[in-house]
Every structure is written in structure tokens, then in C-alpha cells.
Coordinates of C-alpha atoms in Angstrom, one line a residue:
R1304 CA 176.1 205.3 -86.5
P1305 CA 178.3 203.7 -83.1
R1306 CA 182.4 204.2 -83.3
I1307 CA 182.7 200.3 -81.7
Q1308 CA 180.3 197.7 -81.6
M1309 CA 180.5 194.4 -79.9
I1310 CA 178.5 191.5 -82.0
S1311 CA 177.6 188.0 -80.5
P1312 CA 176.9 185.1 -82.1
A1313 CA 173.0 183.7 -82.5
P1314 CA 172.3 181.0 -82.2
S1315 CA 171.4 180.4 -85.9
W1316 CA 174.5 180.9 -87.1
N1317 CA 176.3 177.9 -86.1
I1318 CA 179.2 179.4 -84.5
T1319 CA 180.1 176.2 -82.9
R1320 CA 183.3 174.9 -80.8
N1321 CA 183.9 172.5 -83.3
N1322 CA 183.5 175.3 -86.2
L1323 CA 186.0 177.4 -84.2
L1324 CA 187.9 175.0 -84.1
S1325 CA 188.1 173.7 -87.5
M1326 CA 188.5 177.3 -89.4
R1327 CA 191.7 177.4 -86.5
K1328 CA 193.4 173.9 -88.0
V1329 CA 192.8 175.1 -91.6
L1330 CA 194.6 178.7 -91.4
E1331 CA 197.5 176.7 -88.8
T1332 CA 197.5 175.1 -92.2
C1333 CA 198.6 177.2 -94.1
P1334 CA 201.8 177.7 -95.6
K1335 CA 204.6 180.0 -94.1
N1336 CA 204.2 182.0 -97.4
F1337 CA 200.6 182.7 -97.4
W1338 CA 201.5 184.2 -94.1
E1339 CA 203.7 188.2 -94.1
N1340 CA 204.3 190.4 -91.1
L1341 CA 201.9 193.4 -90.2
T1342 CA 204.1 197.2 -89.9
H1343 CA 206.2 197.3 -87.1
Q1344 CA 205.8 194.3 -86.1
G1345 CA 208.5 191.9 -87.1
A1346 CA 207.2 188.1 -86.8
S1347 CA 205.4 188.1 -83.9
R1348 CA 202.1 189.6 -85.6
Q1349 CA 201.1 188.0 -89.5
W1350 CA 198.0 188.7 -92.0
L1351 CA 197.3 185.9 -94.3
K1352 CA 198.4 187.9 -98.1
E1353 CA 197.8 184.7 -100.2
I1354 CA 193.8 184.8 -99.4
A1355 CA 193.8 188.7 -100.6
A1356 CA 194.4 187.6 -104.1
P1357 CA 194.5 183.5 -104.1
R1358 CA 197.4 182.1 -107.1
T1359 CA 196.9 178.7 -105.2
E1360 CA 193.8 176.4 -104.2
Q1361 CA 194.2 176.4 -101.0
G1362 CA 194.1 179.8 -101.0
E1363 CA 191.2 179.6 -102.6
S1364 CA 189.6 177.3 -100.2
V1365 CA 191.3 179.1 -97.7
R1366 CA 188.9 182.0 -98.4
H1367 CA 186.0 180.8 -99.7
Q1368 CA 186.4 178.6 -95.8
I1369 CA 186.4 182.1 -93.7
E1370 CA 183.9 183.9 -96.1
E1371 CA 181.2 181.1 -95.0
M1372 CA 182.3 181.7 -91.1
M1373 CA 182.2 185.4 -91.3
K1374 CA 179.0 185.8 -93.2
P1375 CA 176.6 186.3 -90.8
Y1376 CA 178.7 188.8 -88.8
L1377 CA 178.7 190.3 -92.7
D1378 CA 174.6 190.0 -93.0
M1379 CA 174.2 192.0 -90.3
V1380 CA 176.7 195.1 -90.2
K1381 CA 175.1 195.3 -93.7
Y1382 CA 171.5 195.0 -92.9
Q1383 CA 173.5 198.3 -90.3
N1384 CA 174.7 199.7 -93.3
P1385 CA 172.7 198.9 -96.4
H1386 CA 175.5 200.8 -98.8
L1387 CA 178.0 198.6 -97.8
R1388 CA 177.9 196.8 -100.0
F1389 CA 181.7 195.2 -100.9
C1390 CA 183.8 193.2 -98.4
R1391 CA 187.3 191.1 -98.4
V1392 CA 188.1 188.6 -95.6
G1393 CA 191.6 188.2 -94.1
A1394 CA 192.9 186.2 -90.8
L1395 CA 195.1 187.5 -88.4
R1396 CA 197.4 185.1 -85.7
T1397 CA 199.2 186.7 -82.9
Q1398 CA 202.5 184.7 -81.3
P1399 CA 202.6 183.6 -78.0
K1400 CA 203.7 186.1 -75.6
A1401 CA 203.8 189.1 -78.0
K1402 CA 203.9 192.6 -76.7
S1403 CA 200.6 194.8 -78.0
Q1404 CA 200.5 196.0 -81.6
Y1405 CA 200.8 199.6 -79.5
K1406 CA 203.9 199.0 -78.3
K1407 CA 205.5 197.6 -81.1
S1408 CA 204.6 200.4 -83.4
G1409 CA 206.2 202.8 -80.9
S1410 CA 203.4 203.3 -78.5
Q1411 CA 200.8 204.3 -81.9
L1412 CA 197.4 204.0 -82.6
H1413 CA 195.8 203.2 -86.5
A1414 CA 193.1 203.4 -88.7
D1415 CA 192.8 201.6 -91.2
Y1416 CA 191.3 203.5 -94.0
P1417 CA 192.5 206.7 -95.5
E1418 CA 191.5 209.9 -94.6
T1419 CA 190.0 210.0 -97.9
V1420 CA 187.0 207.9 -97.3
K1421 CA 185.6 211.0 -94.3
M1422 CA 184.7 212.4 -97.6
R1423 CA 181.6 210.1 -97.9
D1424 CA 178.9 210.1 -96.5
P1425 CA 178.4 209.2 -93.0
G1426 CA 176.6 205.4 -94.3
K1427 CA 179.0 205.1 -97.0
R1428 CA 182.0 205.5 -94.9
P1429 CA 183.6 201.9 -94.5
V1430 CA 184.2 199.2 -91.0
A1431 CA 186.0 196.6 -90.0
I1432 CA 185.2 193.1 -88.9
I1433 CA 187.3 191.4 -85.7
M1434 CA 186.4 187.6 -84.9
A1435 CA 188.1 186.1 -82.3
L1436 CA 188.1 182.0 -83.5
D1437 CA 189.5 179.3 -80.3
E1438 CA 190.7 181.9 -77.6
P1439 CA 189.9 185.9 -76.4
F1440 CA 191.5 188.5 -78.0
N1441 CA 192.6 192.1 -76.3
F1442 CA 191.7 195.0 -78.5
L1443 CA 192.9 198.7 -77.5
Y1444 CA 190.8 201.3 -79.5
E1445 CA 190.9 206.1 -78.8
D1446 CA 188.0 206.1 -76.2
K1447 CA 187.1 209.9 -78.1
D1448 CA 184.7 211.1 -76.1
N1449 CA 187.5 211.9 -73.4
N1450 CA 189.5 213.4 -76.2
D1451 CA 187.0 216.0 -77.9
D1452 CA 189.3 218.9 -77.7
D1453 CA 192.3 217.1 -79.6
E1454 CA 194.7 218.1 -77.3
D1455 CA 197.5 216.0 -76.7
V1456 CA 196.9 212.8 -74.4
D1457 CA 197.8 210.3 -72.8
E1458 CA 197.6 206.3 -72.2
D1459 CA 194.6 207.0 -69.9
D1460 CA 192.6 207.9 -72.9
I1461 CA 193.0 203.9 -74.8
C1462 CA 190.7 201.5 -73.5
E1463 CA 191.0 197.9 -74.0
L1464 CA 188.1 194.7 -74.3
V1465 CA 188.5 191.2 -75.0
V1466 CA 186.7 190.0 -77.1
N1467 CA 185.9 186.2 -76.1
K1468 CA 185.4 183.2 -78.8
G1469 CA 182.9 183.5 -81.8
H1470 CA 182.4 187.3 -81.2
A1471 CA 183.0 189.9 -83.1
I1472 CA 183.9 193.8 -82.7
A1473 CA 182.4 195.6 -85.6
F1474 CA 183.7 199.2 -85.8
T1475 CA 184.4 202.1 -87.9
D1476 CA 186.8 203.7 -90.5
E1477 CA 187.9 206.5 -88.0
L1478 CA 187.8 204.2 -85.2
F1479 CA 191.9 204.3 -84.4
H1480 CA 193.2 201.1 -82.0
A1481 CA 195.3 198.4 -81.7
G1482 CA 196.1 194.7 -80.8
G1483 CA 196.7 194.0 -77.4
E1484 CA 199.2 191.7 -75.7
N1485 CA 199.2 187.9 -76.5
N1486 CA 199.8 186.5 -72.8
T1487 CA 198.5 182.7 -73.3
K1488 CA 201.0 180.0 -74.5
W1489 CA 199.0 179.9 -77.5
E1490 CA 199.1 181.3 -81.0
N1491 CA 195.9 183.2 -81.0
Y1492 CA 194.1 183.1 -84.8
R1493 CA 191.3 186.2 -85.7
L1494 CA 189.8 186.2 -89.5
F1495 CA 188.2 189.8 -90.2
A1496 CA 186.6 192.2 -92.6
Y1497 CA 186.3 194.6 -94.8
V1498 CA 183.3 196.2 -95.1
V1499 CA 182.7 199.1 -98.1
S1500 CA 180.5 201.2 -100.4
D1501 CA 182.8 201.6 -103.1
E1502 CA 185.6 199.0 -103.5
K1503 CA 188.2 201.7 -104.3
D1504 CA 188.3 202.1 -100.6
Y1505 CA 189.8 198.7 -99.7
P1506 CA 192.6 199.4 -97.7
N1507 CA 196.4 199.0 -99.4
N1508 CA 198.0 196.9 -96.9
M1509 CA 198.9 199.9 -95.2
V1510 CA 198.1 201.6 -91.7
F1511 CA 197.9 204.8 -90.6
T1512 CA 199.0 205.6 -87.3
K1513 CA 198.3 208.0 -84.6
N1514 CA 200.4 208.7 -81.4
K1515 CA 200.5 209.9 -78.1
A1516 CA 201.3 213.3 -79.3
N1517 CA 199.0 213.7 -82.2
M1518 CA 195.6 211.8 -80.9

């Protein structure tokens, strides 16, 4: 399987500008207590914790709307990976002028899933998806092709790509990555999903870091 894949929306998916803006407005109206800071990020980066286990009707409604918007991306990933039958959705937001997640974490990339998922057959290992809403976002990831000997590396081994609004990236459990900086004057919202073959593989809100010394 490719470690990282860009997904462009097909016309039949109905990923229109209005639908993207509508989804952003839904996220903007979520109460402050729905959001929680990401590890090492302070308030600069947050995830929508409430919808992981909704306690309110609003939380249930937001989760349902995210599931509906991400359904075609999820269907595509599941079609390519038939053993991945379960999914859990979420949302992220980054504050204006925020530094990259890599810098805020002390020059560390991270993986979403623990090492234990590598014990599964390759076709049963998890995939993550991140989708851009009304603004593009920057994504940093380890270029493993230039690091096959597993020796110490420098920042030249970290690649950056831009994911445009309405587009998404899908990547495997083994990809070490981080959110790029937000150079705009606006909050940046994204949707995400974890797609797994066994519900025990869902991340438990921890990240598994990898720095320049151990990449």
C-alpha cells in the first residue's frame, strides 16, 4: 500500500464550496468545551473531543454531519482496503499564525497509532484521513525513501505538501507526520477519520513521537 495518497473529490461527491462553508460554520458554532488542546500544542491546535463520545444532541448532530461529508472519502479508502471495516471521525482546528505541530512538539513528528498495529497483516493495518475544508492546510511527513538506513537525519528528510480545500490525504499507520504552520489570518478547520480493521486499534488520544535523533 502507498504510505500516503492524495484524494481529489469526484463531481458526484457533491463537495461544493457551499457545503464546505456550511460544515465550517457548524464547527465554528461548537461550544468552547467541545474542543481540547492537542498534545504539546497549547491552544494553537485543538481537536473536537466532544464528538468522540457525544453527551449532547448538538454533539451527535455534528458527528453525523462530519460522517456524511466524509462518507465518499471513507468509501474510497474502504474499497481500496477491504479489511478496514470500522471508522471514527473527528475535526481539528489551528489558530491563525500558529507554528507547525512539528516545531511546537520540539522538532518531533508523530504517528497516530501504537507499534502494536504492525503485528497485523499489512492489509489490516489502520489508515488515517485528513480533509481540508474552506482553506488549504500544510502537511509535514517523513520521506522514508531517503532514510532507509535508519540513521540520524536532518530536516531535509521532512517533506511538506499542501492539501487544497475539498481534498484529502490518506496515510498508513507507519507514516510519521505533523501539521504544518498556519500562515493565514484565519482559523484553519479540517476533518479527519481513523479507519481500522479492529476497533481496538483506534488511537487513545495519545501520539507516538519520532525526533531527529531516532528517525
